[in-house]
PDB file of C-alpha atoms in Angstrom:
ATOM      1  CA  MET A   1      20.764  17.948 -42.560  1.00  0.00           C
ATOM      2  CA  THR A   2      22.159  16.907 -39.510  1.00  0.00           C
ATOM      3  CA  LEU A   3      20.634  13.914 -38.361  1.00  0.00           C
ATOM      4  CA  ALA A   4      20.340  13.362 -33.909  1.00  0.00           C
ATOM      5  CA  PRO A   5      22.872  11.155 -32.700  1.00  0.00           C
ATOM      6  CA  PRO A   6      21.005   7.700 -31.454  1.00  0.00           C
ATOM      7  CA  ARG A   7      19.961   7.510 -28.024  1.00  0.00           C
ATOM      8  CA  ARG A   8      22.087   5.572 -25.933  1.00  0.00           C
ATOM      9  CA  PRO A   9      21.402   2.619 -24.085  1.00  0.00           C
ATOM     10  CA  PHE A  10      22.027   4.205 -20.455  1.00  0.00           C
ATOM     11  CA  SER A  11      19.760   7.202 -21.522  1.00  0.00           C
ATOM     12  CA  MET A  12      16.645   5.171 -22.902  1.00  0.00           C
ATOM     13  CA  PHE A  13      16.489   3.522 -19.684  1.00  0.00           C
ATOM     14  CA  ARG A  14      16.762   6.883 -17.683  1.00  0.00           C
ATOM     15  CA  SER A  15      13.862   8.246 -19.546  1.00  0.00           C
ATOM     16  CA  PHE A  16      11.940   4.914 -18.959  1.00  0.00           C
ATOM     17  CA  LEU A  17      12.511   5.756 -15.323  1.00  0.00           C
ATOM     18  CA  ASP A  18      11.411   8.944 -15.372  1.00  0.00           C
ATOM     19  CA  SER A  19       8.176   8.369 -16.667  1.00  0.00           C
ATOM     20  CA  GLU A  20       5.111   8.146 -14.552  1.00  0.00           C
ATOM     21  CA  ALA A  21       4.369   4.779 -16.005  1.00  0.00           C
ATOM     22  CA  SER A  22       7.179   3.386 -15.822  1.00  0.00           C
ATOM     23  CA  GLY A  23       6.065   2.580 -11.983  1.00  0.00           C
ATOM     24  CA  GLY A  24       2.974   0.810 -13.112  1.00  0.00           C
ATOM     25  CA  LEU A  25       4.861  -1.477 -15.955  1.00  0.00           C
ATOM     26  CA  LEU A  26       7.438  -2.685 -13.697  1.00  0.00           C
ATOM     27  CA  LEU A  27       4.276  -4.018 -11.300  1.00  0.00           C
ATOM     28  CA  MET A  28       2.742  -5.765 -14.283  1.00  0.00           C
ATOM     29  CA  ALA A  29       5.151  -6.681 -15.718  1.00  0.00           C
ATOM     30  CA  ALA A  30       6.621  -8.573 -12.023  1.00  0.00           C
ATOM     31  CA  ALA A  31       3.018  -9.646 -11.385  1.00  0.00           C
ATOM     32  CA  ALA A  32       2.648 -11.500 -14.563  1.00  0.00           C
ATOM     33  CA  ALA A  33       6.191 -12.839 -14.393  1.00  0.00           C
ATOM     34  CA  ALA A  34       4.914 -14.263 -11.085  1.00  0.00           C
ATOM     35  CA  LEU A  35       1.870 -15.941 -12.449  1.00  0.00           C
ATOM     36  CA  ILE A  36       3.680 -17.533 -15.063  1.00  0.00           C
ATOM     37  CA  VAL A  37       6.270 -18.734 -12.526  1.00  0.00           C
ATOM     38  CA  ALA A  38       4.055 -20.183 -10.058  1.00  0.00           C
ATOM     39  CA  ASN A  39       1.715 -22.280 -12.242  1.00  0.00           C
ATOM     40  CA  SER A  40       5.181 -23.664 -14.213  1.00  0.00           C
ATOM     41  CA  PRO A  41       7.569 -26.235 -12.937  1.00  0.00           C
ATOM     42  CA  LEU A  42       9.133 -23.253 -11.301  1.00  0.00           C
ATOM     43  CA  GLY A  43       6.368 -23.084  -9.402  1.00  0.00           C
ATOM     44  CA  ALA A  44       7.509 -25.180  -6.534  1.00  0.00           C
ATOM     45  CA  GLY A  45      11.148 -23.597  -6.629  1.00  0.00           C
ATOM     46  CA  TYR A  46       8.822 -20.336  -6.559  1.00  0.00           C
ATOM     47  CA  GLU A  47       7.614 -20.481  -2.941  1.00  0.00           C
ATOM     48  CA  ALA A  48      10.592 -22.148  -1.621  1.00  0.00           C
ATOM     49  CA  ALA A  49      12.335 -19.236  -2.656  1.00  0.00           C
ATOM     50  CA  LEU A  50       9.941 -17.241  -1.039  1.00  0.00           C
ATOM     51  CA  LYS A  51      10.025 -19.147   2.171  1.00  0.00           C
ATOM     52  CA  ALA A  52      13.930 -18.870   2.166  1.00  0.00           C
ATOM     53  CA  TYR A  53      15.638 -17.111   5.296  1.00  0.00           C
ATOM     54  CA  VAL A  54      17.614 -13.823   4.726  1.00  0.00           C
ATOM     55  CA  GLY A  55      18.324 -12.590   8.886  1.00  0.00           C
ATOM     56  CA  PRO A  56      15.851 -13.418  10.770  1.00  0.00           C
ATOM     57  CA  LEU A  57      13.292 -13.133   8.123  1.00  0.00           C
ATOM     58  CA  SER A  58      11.991 -15.053   4.591  1.00  0.00           C
ATOM     59  CA  VAL A  59      11.863 -13.299   1.704  1.00  0.00           C
ATOM     60  CA  SER A  60       7.918 -13.901   2.146  1.00  0.00           C
ATOM     61  CA  HIS A  61       8.276 -11.759   5.876  1.00  0.00           C
ATOM     62  CA  TRP A  62      10.342  -8.870   4.454  1.00  0.00           C
ATOM     63  CA  ILE A  63       7.926  -8.607   1.291  1.00  0.00           C
ATOM     64  CA  ASN A  64       5.209  -8.217   3.491  1.00  0.00           C
ATOM     65  CA  ASP A  65       6.409  -6.264   6.736  1.00  0.00           C
ATOM     66  CA  GLY A  66       9.683  -4.432   5.265  1.00  0.00           C
ATOM     67  CA  LEU A  67       9.001  -3.261   1.364  1.00  0.00           C
ATOM     68  CA  MET A  68       5.143  -3.002   1.482  1.00  0.00           C
ATOM     69  CA  ALA A  69       5.671  -0.960   4.510  1.00  0.00           C
ATOM     70  CA  VAL A  70       8.181   1.085   3.098  1.00  0.00           C
ATOM     71  CA  PHE A  71       5.395   1.474   0.187  1.00  0.00           C
ATOM     72  CA  PHE A  72       2.988   2.444   2.611  1.00  0.00           C
ATOM     73  CA  LEU A  73       4.151   5.420   4.140  1.00  0.00           C
ATOM     74  CA  LEU A  74       5.116   7.047   0.700  1.00  0.00           C
ATOM     75  CA  VAL A  75       1.298   6.480  -0.126  1.00  0.00           C
ATOM     76  CA  GLY A  76       0.109   8.023   3.605  1.00  0.00           C
ATOM     77  CA  LEU A  77       2.961  11.122   2.849  1.00  0.00           C
ATOM     78  CA  GLU A  78       1.339  11.942  -0.480  1.00  0.00           C
ATOM     79  CA  ILE A  79      -2.006  11.785   0.912  1.00  0.00           C
ATOM     80  CA  LYS A  80      -0.730  14.038   3.921  1.00  0.00           C
ATOM     81  CA  ARG A  81       0.445  16.456   2.193  1.00  0.00           C
ATOM     82  CA  GLU A  82      -3.172  16.245   0.469  1.00  0.00           C
ATOM     83  CA  VAL A  83      -4.843  16.827   3.541  1.00  0.00           C
ATOM     84  CA  LEU A  84      -3.059  19.776   4.707  1.00  0.00           C
ATOM     85  CA  ASP A  85      -3.097  21.709   1.320  1.00  0.00           C
ATOM     86  CA  GLY A  86      -4.274  19.827  -1.053  1.00  0.00           C
ATOM     87  CA  GLN A  87      -7.555  18.050  -2.767  1.00  0.00           C
ATOM     88  CA  LEU A  88      -8.211  17.062   0.550  1.00  0.00           C
ATOM     89  CA  SER A  89      -7.476  19.739   3.124  1.00  0.00           C
ATOM     90  CA  THR A  90     -12.016  19.961   3.678  1.00  0.00           C
ATOM     91  CA  TRP A  91     -13.534  17.979   5.381  1.00  0.00           C
ATOM     92  CA  SER A  92     -16.328  18.030   2.882  1.00  0.00           C
ATOM     93  CA  ARG A  93     -13.854  16.542  -0.073  1.00  0.00           C
ATOM     94  CA  ARG A  94     -12.623  13.832   2.425  1.00  0.00           C
ATOM     95  CA  VAL A  95     -16.111  12.413   2.893  1.00  0.00           C
ATOM     96  CA  LEU A  96     -16.030  11.111  -0.744  1.00  0.00           C
ATOM     97  CA  PRO A  97     -13.431   8.757  -0.921  1.00  0.00           C
ATOM     98  CA  GLY A  98     -14.470   7.827   2.637  1.00  0.00           C
ATOM     99  CA  VAL A  99     -18.228   7.026   2.059  1.00  0.00           C
ATOM    100  CA  ALA A 100     -17.014   5.583  -1.618  1.00  0.00           C
ATOM    101  CA  ALA A 101     -14.281   3.103   0.524  1.00  0.00           C
ATOM    102  CA  LEU A 102     -16.984   1.529   3.107  1.00  0.00           C
ATOM    103  CA  GLY A 103     -19.077   1.029  -0.228  1.00  0.00           C
ATOM    104  CA  GLY A 104     -16.327  -0.606  -1.638  1.00  0.00           C
ATOM    105  CA  MET A 105     -15.820  -2.993   1.497  1.00  0.00           C
ATOM    106  CA  VAL A 106     -19.558  -2.933   2.432  1.00  0.00           C
ATOM    107  CA  ALA A 107     -21.678  -4.198  -1.437  1.00  0.00           C
ATOM    108  CA  PRO A 108     -18.674  -7.261  -2.234  1.00  0.00           C
ATOM    109  CA  ALA A 109     -18.196  -8.379   1.327  1.00  0.00           C
ATOM    110  CA  LEU A 110     -22.258  -8.643   1.542  1.00  0.00           C
ATOM    111  CA  ILE A 111     -22.325 -10.031  -2.174  1.00  0.00           C
ATOM    112  CA  TYR A 112     -19.704 -12.795  -1.116  1.00  0.00           C
ATOM    113  CA  ALA A 113     -22.360 -13.299   1.806  1.00  0.00           C
ATOM    114  CA  GLY A 114     -25.261 -13.927  -0.027  1.00  0.00           C
ATOM    115  CA  LEU A 115     -23.291 -16.369  -3.072  1.00  0.00           C
ATOM    116  CA  ASN A 116     -21.431 -18.236   0.152  1.00  0.00           C
ATOM    117  CA  TRP A 117     -24.895 -18.378   3.158  1.00  0.00           C
ATOM    118  CA  ASN A 118     -25.565 -21.674   3.107  1.00  0.00           C
ATOM    119  CA  ASP A 119     -21.554 -22.744   3.040  1.00  0.00           C
ATOM    120  CA  PRO A 120     -20.000 -22.435   6.811  1.00  0.00           C
ATOM    121  CA  ALA A 121     -16.851 -23.088   5.643  1.00  0.00           C
ATOM    122  CA  THR A 122     -16.428 -20.602   2.714  1.00  0.00           C
ATOM    123  CA  LEU A 123     -18.753 -17.934   4.188  1.00  0.00           C
ATOM    124  CA  ARG A 124     -16.253 -17.249   6.393  1.00  0.00           C
ATOM    125  CA  GLY A 125     -13.628 -15.520   3.460  1.00  0.00           C
ATOM    126  CA  TRP A 126     -16.837 -12.702   3.893  1.00  0.00           C
ATOM    127  CA  ALA A 127     -13.955 -10.221   4.331  1.00  0.00           C
ATOM    128  CA  ILE A 128     -12.130 -11.593   1.454  1.00  0.00           C
ATOM    129  CA  PRO A 129     -13.234  -9.316  -1.479  1.00  0.00           C
ATOM    130  CA  ALA A 130     -13.034  -6.964   0.328  1.00  0.00           C
ATOM    131  CA  ALA A 131      -9.785  -5.081   0.286  1.00  0.00           C
ATOM    132  CA  THR A 132      -8.360  -2.999  -2.821  1.00  0.00           C
ATOM    133  CA  ASP A 133      -5.366  -4.141  -4.050  1.00  0.00           C
ATOM    134  CA  ILE A 134      -3.915  -0.678  -2.978  1.00  0.00           C
ATOM    135  CA  ALA A 135      -0.488  -1.567  -5.042  1.00  0.00           C
ATOM    136  CA  PHE A 136      -3.008  -2.301  -8.635  1.00  0.00           C
ATOM    137  CA  ALA A 137      -4.658   0.512  -8.112  1.00  0.00           C
ATOM    138  CA  LEU A 138      -1.554   3.479  -8.128  1.00  0.00           C
ATOM    139  CA  GLY A 139       0.102   1.051 -10.419  1.00  0.00           C
ATOM    140  CA  VAL A 140      -3.213   1.173 -13.486  1.00  0.00           C
ATOM    141  CA  LEU A 141      -3.333   4.690 -12.641  1.00  0.00           C
ATOM    142  CA  SER A 142       0.121   5.535 -13.399  1.00  0.00           C
ATOM    143  CA  LEU A 143      -0.470   3.837 -16.352  1.00  0.00           C
ATOM    144  CA  LEU A 144      -2.930   6.512 -17.711  1.00  0.00           C
ATOM    145  CA  GLY A 145      -0.020   9.642 -16.449  1.00  0.00           C
ATOM    146  CA  ASP A 146      -1.372  13.062 -17.839  1.00  0.00           C
ATOM    147  CA  ARG A 147      -5.105  11.518 -19.137  1.00  0.00           C
ATOM    148  CA  VAL A 148      -5.955  11.440 -15.591  1.00  0.00           C
ATOM    149  CA  PRO A 149      -6.796  14.482 -13.599  1.00  0.00           C
ATOM    150  CA  THR A 150      -4.961  14.923 -10.409  1.00  0.00           C
ATOM    151  CA  SER A 151      -7.920  14.588  -8.782  1.00  0.00           C
ATOM    152  CA  LEU A 152      -9.271  11.575  -9.575  1.00  0.00           C
ATOM    153  CA  LYS A 153      -6.069  10.401  -8.727  1.00  0.00           C
ATOM    154  CA  VAL A 154      -6.418  11.838  -5.624  1.00  0.00           C
ATOM    155  CA  PHE A 155      -9.273   9.852  -4.837  1.00  0.00           C
ATOM    156  CA  LEU A 156      -8.767   6.924  -5.703  1.00  0.00           C
ATOM    157  CA  THR A 157      -5.899   6.837  -4.497  1.00  0.00           C
ATOM    158  CA  ALA A 158      -7.346   7.948  -0.433  1.00  0.00           C
ATOM    159  CA  LEU A 159     -10.366   5.649  -1.458  1.00  0.00           C
ATOM    160  CA  ALA A 160      -7.818   2.320  -2.061  1.00  0.00           C
ATOM    161  CA  ILE A 161      -5.483   3.287   1.635  1.00  0.00           C
ATOM    162  CA  ILE A 162      -8.674   4.236   3.067  1.00  0.00           C
ATOM    163  CA  ASP A 163     -10.134   1.103   1.958  1.00  0.00           C
ATOM    164  CA  ASP A 164      -6.879  -1.415   2.934  1.00  0.00           C
ATOM    165  CA  LEU A 165      -7.235   0.459   6.558  1.00  0.00           C
ATOM    166  CA  GLY A 166     -10.146  -1.356   6.615  1.00  0.00           C
ATOM    167  CA  ALA A 167      -9.197  -4.443   6.240  1.00  0.00           C
ATOM    168  CA  VAL A 168      -6.843  -4.847   8.651  1.00  0.00           C
ATOM    169  CA  ILE A 169      -8.958  -3.676  11.498  1.00  0.00           C
ATOM    170  CA  ILE A 170     -11.909  -6.670   9.987  1.00  0.00           C
ATOM    171  CA  ILE A 171      -8.190  -8.990  10.334  1.00  0.00           C
ATOM    172  CA  ALA A 172      -7.689  -7.326  13.400  1.00  0.00           C
ATOM    173  CA  LEU A 173     -11.232  -8.006  14.885  1.00  0.00           C
ATOM    174  CA  PHE A 174     -12.566 -11.374  12.797  1.00  0.00           C
ATOM    175  CA  TYR A 175      -9.598 -13.060  12.367  1.00  0.00           C
ATOM    176  CA  THR A 176      -6.812 -12.814  14.928  1.00  0.00           C
ATOM    177  CA  ALA A 177      -7.143 -15.570  17.656  1.00  0.00           C
ATOM    178  CA  ASP A 178      -5.099 -13.203  19.781  1.00  0.00           C
ATOM    179  CA  LEU A 179      -5.284  -9.699  19.882  1.00  0.00           C
ATOM    180  CA  SER A 180      -2.095  -8.278  22.266  1.00  0.00           C
ATOM    181  CA  GLY A 181      -3.872  -4.695  23.667  1.00  0.00           C
ATOM    182  CA  LEU A 182      -0.349  -4.088  25.039  1.00  0.00           C
ATOM    183  CA  TYR A 183       1.277  -4.390  21.614  1.00  0.00           C
ATOM    184  CA  LEU A 184      -1.509  -2.262  20.018  1.00  0.00           C
ATOM    185  CA  ALA A 185      -0.571   0.575  23.447  1.00  0.00           C
ATOM    186  CA  ALA A 186       3.300   0.446  22.621  1.00  0.00           C
ATOM    187  CA  GLY A 187       2.483   1.040  19.543  1.00  0.00           C
ATOM    188  CA  ARG A 188       0.645   3.632  19.812  1.00  0.00           C
ATOM    189  CA  SER A 189       3.091   5.693  22.272  1.00  0.00           C
ATOM    190  CA  LEU A 190       5.603   5.274  19.953  1.00  0.00           C
ATOM    191  CA  ARG A 191       3.331   6.418  16.716  1.00  0.00           C
ATOM    192  CA  TRP A 192       2.732   9.855  19.120  1.00  0.00           C
ATOM    193  CA  SER A 193       6.574  10.230  20.526  1.00  0.00           C
ATOM    194  CA  PRO A 194       7.684  10.964  16.404  1.00  0.00           C
ATOM    195  CA  SER A 195       5.453  13.849  16.629  1.00  0.00           C
ATOM    196  CA  THR A 196       6.542  15.810  19.839  1.00  0.00           C
ATOM    197  CA  ALA A 197       9.902  14.421  18.945  1.00  0.00           C
ATOM    198  CA  ARG A 198       9.794  16.687  16.114  1.00  0.00           C
ATOM    199  CA  ALA A 199       8.385  19.461  18.097  1.00  0.00           C
ATOM    200  CA  SER A 200      11.018  19.413  20.735  1.00  0.00           C
ATOM    201  CA  ARG A 201      14.031  18.466  19.089  1.00  0.00           C
ATOM    202  CA  PRO A 202      13.659  19.279  15.568  1.00  0.00           C
ATOM    203  CA  SER A 203      17.021  19.091  14.795  1.00  0.00           C
ATOM    204  CA  ARG A 204      17.781  15.641  15.230  1.00  0.00           C
ATOM    205  CA  PRO A 205      15.279  13.718  13.077  1.00  0.00           C
ATOM    206  CA  ILE A 206      17.668  10.319  14.240  1.00  0.00           C
ATOM    207  CA  CYS A 207      14.965  10.460  16.800  1.00  0.00           C
ATOM    208  CA  CYS A 208      12.056   9.722  14.838  1.00  0.00           C
ATOM    209  CA  LEU A 209      13.276   7.492  12.784  1.00  0.00           C
ATOM    210  CA  ALA A 210      14.380   5.317  15.773  1.00  0.00           C
ATOM    211  CA  ARG A 211      11.104   5.530  17.017  1.00  0.00           C
ATOM    212  CA  SER A 212       9.180   5.119  14.068  1.00  0.00           C
ATOM    213  CA  CYS A 213      11.029   1.435  13.463  1.00  0.00           C
ATOM    214  CA  GLY A 214       9.881   0.874  17.120  1.00  0.00           C
ATOM    215  CA  SER A 215       6.358   1.663  16.314  1.00  0.00           C
ATOM    216  CA  TRP A 216       6.370  -0.574  12.646  1.00  0.00           C
ATOM    217  CA  CYS A 217       8.642  -3.599  15.268  1.00  0.00           C
TER     218      CYS A 217
END
């Protein structure tokens, strides 16, 4: 009887990365580590590291405006695939996550407002519970792996994205001191340009990339 050779550390690491739950595990581990460090004597150094500048932006800005933009791009592409040819390909299937997201924004905001109605200072934070942390929602789903049906994953992902979009609109309308219509129009025009560029020059993806980066800026 021959024994199977022991697995090398690299192959074990490769198997972990290939696992569907690896992203969720890394996310939870990073969140736990950040909470521990932020509430320890190392908290001041942690805050200073986030405010340190790398090039033109701070580390915090690179995370929020750079990495999170890529994250939402990837999630949006997944949802677009489902909308074009998947679980959200018909309007009847799209209504349910939309209504659920609306309820997920309105109900927590009303509860918060009811509990803080007599305190004008805290009442201004009514929009805080209206947003869903999409990264953690997807991280928890990934931990369950194949035990969660694909239709449920798509539903919860669409719900979280619509909820986040609603939160962005709320921030823009109620918590922004100076909303620039010019910048919004410029960004919208650049967002429209990649679709026309793809249709007219499919062999030049660099044009789409440049205009998309300009829209993000």
